[in-house]
XYZ file of N, CA and C in Angstrom:
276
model
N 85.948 -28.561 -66.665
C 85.916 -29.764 -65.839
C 85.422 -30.936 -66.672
N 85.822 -31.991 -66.141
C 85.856 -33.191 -66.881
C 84.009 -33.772 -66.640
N 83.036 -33.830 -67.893
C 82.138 -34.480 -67.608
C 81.755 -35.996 -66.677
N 83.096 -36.318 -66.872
C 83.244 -37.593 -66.132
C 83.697 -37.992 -64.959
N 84.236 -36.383 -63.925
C 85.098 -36.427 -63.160
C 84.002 -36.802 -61.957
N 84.515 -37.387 -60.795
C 83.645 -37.893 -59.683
C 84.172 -36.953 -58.725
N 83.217 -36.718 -57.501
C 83.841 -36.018 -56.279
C 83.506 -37.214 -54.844
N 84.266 -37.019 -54.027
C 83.956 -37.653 -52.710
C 84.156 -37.285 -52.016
N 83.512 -36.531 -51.265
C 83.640 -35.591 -49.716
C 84.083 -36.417 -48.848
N 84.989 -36.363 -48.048
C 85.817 -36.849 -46.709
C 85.057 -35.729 -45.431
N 84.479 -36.995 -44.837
C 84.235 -35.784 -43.711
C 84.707 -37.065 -42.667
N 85.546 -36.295 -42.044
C 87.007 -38.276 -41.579
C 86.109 -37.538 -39.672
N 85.699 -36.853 -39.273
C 85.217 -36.622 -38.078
C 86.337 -36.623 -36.874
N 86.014 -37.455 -35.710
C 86.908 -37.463 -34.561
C 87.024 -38.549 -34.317
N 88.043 -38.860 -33.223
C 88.815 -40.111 -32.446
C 89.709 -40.809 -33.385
N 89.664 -41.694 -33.943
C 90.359 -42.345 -35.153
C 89.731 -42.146 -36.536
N 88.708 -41.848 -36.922
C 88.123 -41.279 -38.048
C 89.141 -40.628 -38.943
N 89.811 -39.393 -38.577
C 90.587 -39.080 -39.555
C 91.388 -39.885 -39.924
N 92.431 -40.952 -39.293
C 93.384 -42.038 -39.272
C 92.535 -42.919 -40.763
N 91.451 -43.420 -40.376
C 90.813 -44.528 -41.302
C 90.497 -43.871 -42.349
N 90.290 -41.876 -42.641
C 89.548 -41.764 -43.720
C 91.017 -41.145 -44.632
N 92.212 -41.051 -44.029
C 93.367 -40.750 -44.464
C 93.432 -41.901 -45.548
N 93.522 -43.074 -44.278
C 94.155 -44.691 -45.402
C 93.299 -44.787 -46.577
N 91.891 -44.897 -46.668
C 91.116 -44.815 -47.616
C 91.319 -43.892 -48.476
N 91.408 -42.588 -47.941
C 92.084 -41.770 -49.290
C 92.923 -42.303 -50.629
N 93.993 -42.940 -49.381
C 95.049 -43.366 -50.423
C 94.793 -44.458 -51.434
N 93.796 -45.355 -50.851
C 93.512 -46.368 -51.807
C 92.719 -46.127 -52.823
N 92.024 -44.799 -52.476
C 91.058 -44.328 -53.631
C 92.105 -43.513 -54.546
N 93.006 -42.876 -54.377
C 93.635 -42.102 -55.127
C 94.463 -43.420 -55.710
N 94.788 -44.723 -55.449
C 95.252 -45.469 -56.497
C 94.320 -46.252 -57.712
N 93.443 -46.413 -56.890
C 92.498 -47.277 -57.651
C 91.735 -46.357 -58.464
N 91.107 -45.028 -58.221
C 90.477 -44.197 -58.702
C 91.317 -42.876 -59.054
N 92.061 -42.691 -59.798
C 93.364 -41.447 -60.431
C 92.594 -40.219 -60.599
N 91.607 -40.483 -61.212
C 91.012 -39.322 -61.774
C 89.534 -38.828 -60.346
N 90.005 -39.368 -59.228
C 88.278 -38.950 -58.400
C 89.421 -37.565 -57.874
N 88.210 -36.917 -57.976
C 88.116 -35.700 -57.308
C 88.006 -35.355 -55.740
N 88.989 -34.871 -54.732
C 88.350 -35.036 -53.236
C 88.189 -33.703 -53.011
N 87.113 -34.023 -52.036
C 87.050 -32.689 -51.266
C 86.680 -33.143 -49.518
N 86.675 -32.112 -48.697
C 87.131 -32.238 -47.351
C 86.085 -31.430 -46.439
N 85.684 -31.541 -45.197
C 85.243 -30.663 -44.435
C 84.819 -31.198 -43.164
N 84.458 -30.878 -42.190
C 84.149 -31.621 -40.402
C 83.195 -31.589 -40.275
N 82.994 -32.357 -39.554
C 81.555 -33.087 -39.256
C 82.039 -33.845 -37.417
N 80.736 -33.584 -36.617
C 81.033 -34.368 -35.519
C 81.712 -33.062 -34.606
N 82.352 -33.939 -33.550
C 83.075 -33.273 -32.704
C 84.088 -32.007 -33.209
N 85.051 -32.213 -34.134
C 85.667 -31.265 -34.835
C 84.822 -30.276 -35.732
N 83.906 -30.351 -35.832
C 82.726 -29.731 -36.529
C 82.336 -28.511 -35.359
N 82.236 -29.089 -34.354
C 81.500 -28.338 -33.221
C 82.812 -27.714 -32.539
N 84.062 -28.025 -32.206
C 85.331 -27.173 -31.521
C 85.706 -26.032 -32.678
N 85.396 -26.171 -34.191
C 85.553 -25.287 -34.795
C 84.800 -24.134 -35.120
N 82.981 -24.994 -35.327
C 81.859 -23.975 -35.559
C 81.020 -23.996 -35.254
N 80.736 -25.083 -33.782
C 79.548 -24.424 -32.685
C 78.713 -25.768 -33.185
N 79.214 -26.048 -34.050
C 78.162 -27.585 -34.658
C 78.608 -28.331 -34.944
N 77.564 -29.650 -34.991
C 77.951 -30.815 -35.581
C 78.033 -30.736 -36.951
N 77.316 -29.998 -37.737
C 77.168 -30.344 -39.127
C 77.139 -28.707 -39.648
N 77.715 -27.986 -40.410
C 77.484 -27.375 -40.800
C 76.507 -27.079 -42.005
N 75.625 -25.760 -42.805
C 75.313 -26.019 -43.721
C 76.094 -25.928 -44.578
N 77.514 -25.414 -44.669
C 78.046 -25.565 -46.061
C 78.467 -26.993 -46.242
N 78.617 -27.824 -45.161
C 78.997 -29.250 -45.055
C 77.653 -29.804 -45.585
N 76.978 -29.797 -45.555
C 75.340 -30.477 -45.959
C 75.678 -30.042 -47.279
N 75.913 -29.055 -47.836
C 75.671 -28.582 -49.177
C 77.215 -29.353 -50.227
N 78.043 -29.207 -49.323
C 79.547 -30.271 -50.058
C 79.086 -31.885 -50.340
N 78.170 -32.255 -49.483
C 77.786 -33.392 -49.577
C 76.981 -34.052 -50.246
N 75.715 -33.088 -50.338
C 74.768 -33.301 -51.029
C 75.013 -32.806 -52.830
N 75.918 -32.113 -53.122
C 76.314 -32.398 -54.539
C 77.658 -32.752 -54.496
N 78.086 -33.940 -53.576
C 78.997 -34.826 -54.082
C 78.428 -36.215 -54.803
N 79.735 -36.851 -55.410
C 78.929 -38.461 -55.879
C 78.974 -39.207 -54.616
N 80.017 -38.915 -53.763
C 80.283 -40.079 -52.558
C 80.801 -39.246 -51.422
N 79.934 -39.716 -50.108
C 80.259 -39.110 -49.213
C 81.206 -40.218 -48.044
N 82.171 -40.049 -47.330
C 82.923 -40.959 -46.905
C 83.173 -40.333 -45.409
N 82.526 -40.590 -44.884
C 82.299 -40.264 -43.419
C 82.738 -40.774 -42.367
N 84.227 -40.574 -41.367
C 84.328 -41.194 -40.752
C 84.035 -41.324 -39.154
N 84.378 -41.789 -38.027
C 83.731 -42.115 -36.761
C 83.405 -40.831 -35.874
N 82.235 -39.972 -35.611
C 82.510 -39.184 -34.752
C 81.944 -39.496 -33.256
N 82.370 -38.741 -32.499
C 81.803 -38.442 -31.037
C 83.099 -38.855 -30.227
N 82.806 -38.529 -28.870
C 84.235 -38.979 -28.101
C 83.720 -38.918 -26.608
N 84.669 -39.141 -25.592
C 84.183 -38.354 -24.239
C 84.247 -36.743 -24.184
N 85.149 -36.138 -25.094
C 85.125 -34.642 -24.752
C 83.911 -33.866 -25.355
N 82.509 -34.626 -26.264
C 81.640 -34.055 -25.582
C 80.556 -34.437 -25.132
N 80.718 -35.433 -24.098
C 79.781 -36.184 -23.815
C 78.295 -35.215 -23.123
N 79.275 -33.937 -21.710
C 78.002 -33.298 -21.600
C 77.441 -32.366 -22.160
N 78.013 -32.361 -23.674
C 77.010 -31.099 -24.123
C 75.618 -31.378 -24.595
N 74.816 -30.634 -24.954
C 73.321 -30.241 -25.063
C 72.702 -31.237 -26.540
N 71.831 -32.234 -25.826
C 71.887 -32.976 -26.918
C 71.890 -32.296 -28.351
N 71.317 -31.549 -29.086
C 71.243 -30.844 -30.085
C 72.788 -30.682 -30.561
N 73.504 -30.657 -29.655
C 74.698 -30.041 -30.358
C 75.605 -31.608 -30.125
N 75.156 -32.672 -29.831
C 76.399 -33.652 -29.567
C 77.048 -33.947 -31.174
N 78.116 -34.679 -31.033
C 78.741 -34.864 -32.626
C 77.810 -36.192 -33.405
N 77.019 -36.802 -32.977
C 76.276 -37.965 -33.654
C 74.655 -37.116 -34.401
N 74.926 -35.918 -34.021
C 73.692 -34.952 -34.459
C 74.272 -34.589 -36.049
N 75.417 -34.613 -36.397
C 76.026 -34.326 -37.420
C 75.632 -35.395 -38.902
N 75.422 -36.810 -38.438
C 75.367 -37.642 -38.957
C 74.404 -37.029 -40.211
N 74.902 -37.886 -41.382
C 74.474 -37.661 -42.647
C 72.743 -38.891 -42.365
């Protein structure tokens, strides 16, 4: 691996989040050729997949990335769950 190579975790979340962290992708993959991405959920899609807002392997993608790029979570679909588990609990 390239000593110089950068990473930036996409965690694009719910509602339009993925939409905005898609477009940004693309502008980073022009402007930046050589960044490295990586991906994982956070928020609402975090929790319909694994019971949470934040996972720890998601904490751990993040915390040894260079840039974390996080986009909008929460929604009405889970407004009544248990505060502990809402998607803004995810937040970095």
């Amino acid at each position: 691996e390239d000593a110089m190579s950068q990473t930036l975790l996409l965690l694009p979340g719910d509602g339009i989040g993925p939409e905005v962290t898609e477009q940004a992708r693309r502008v980073a993959e022009v402007l930046a050729p050589d960044l490295e991405f990586a991906e994982d959920l956070v928020g609402g899609a975090s929790i319909d997949a694994h019971g949470e807002p934040l996972t720890v392997d998601a904490l751990v993608k993040a915390k040894s990335s260079d840039a974390v790029l996080l986009g909008a979570v929460g929604g009405p679909k889970w407004v009544g769950v248990e505060r502990h588990l809402r998607p803004e609990m995810g937040l970095l």
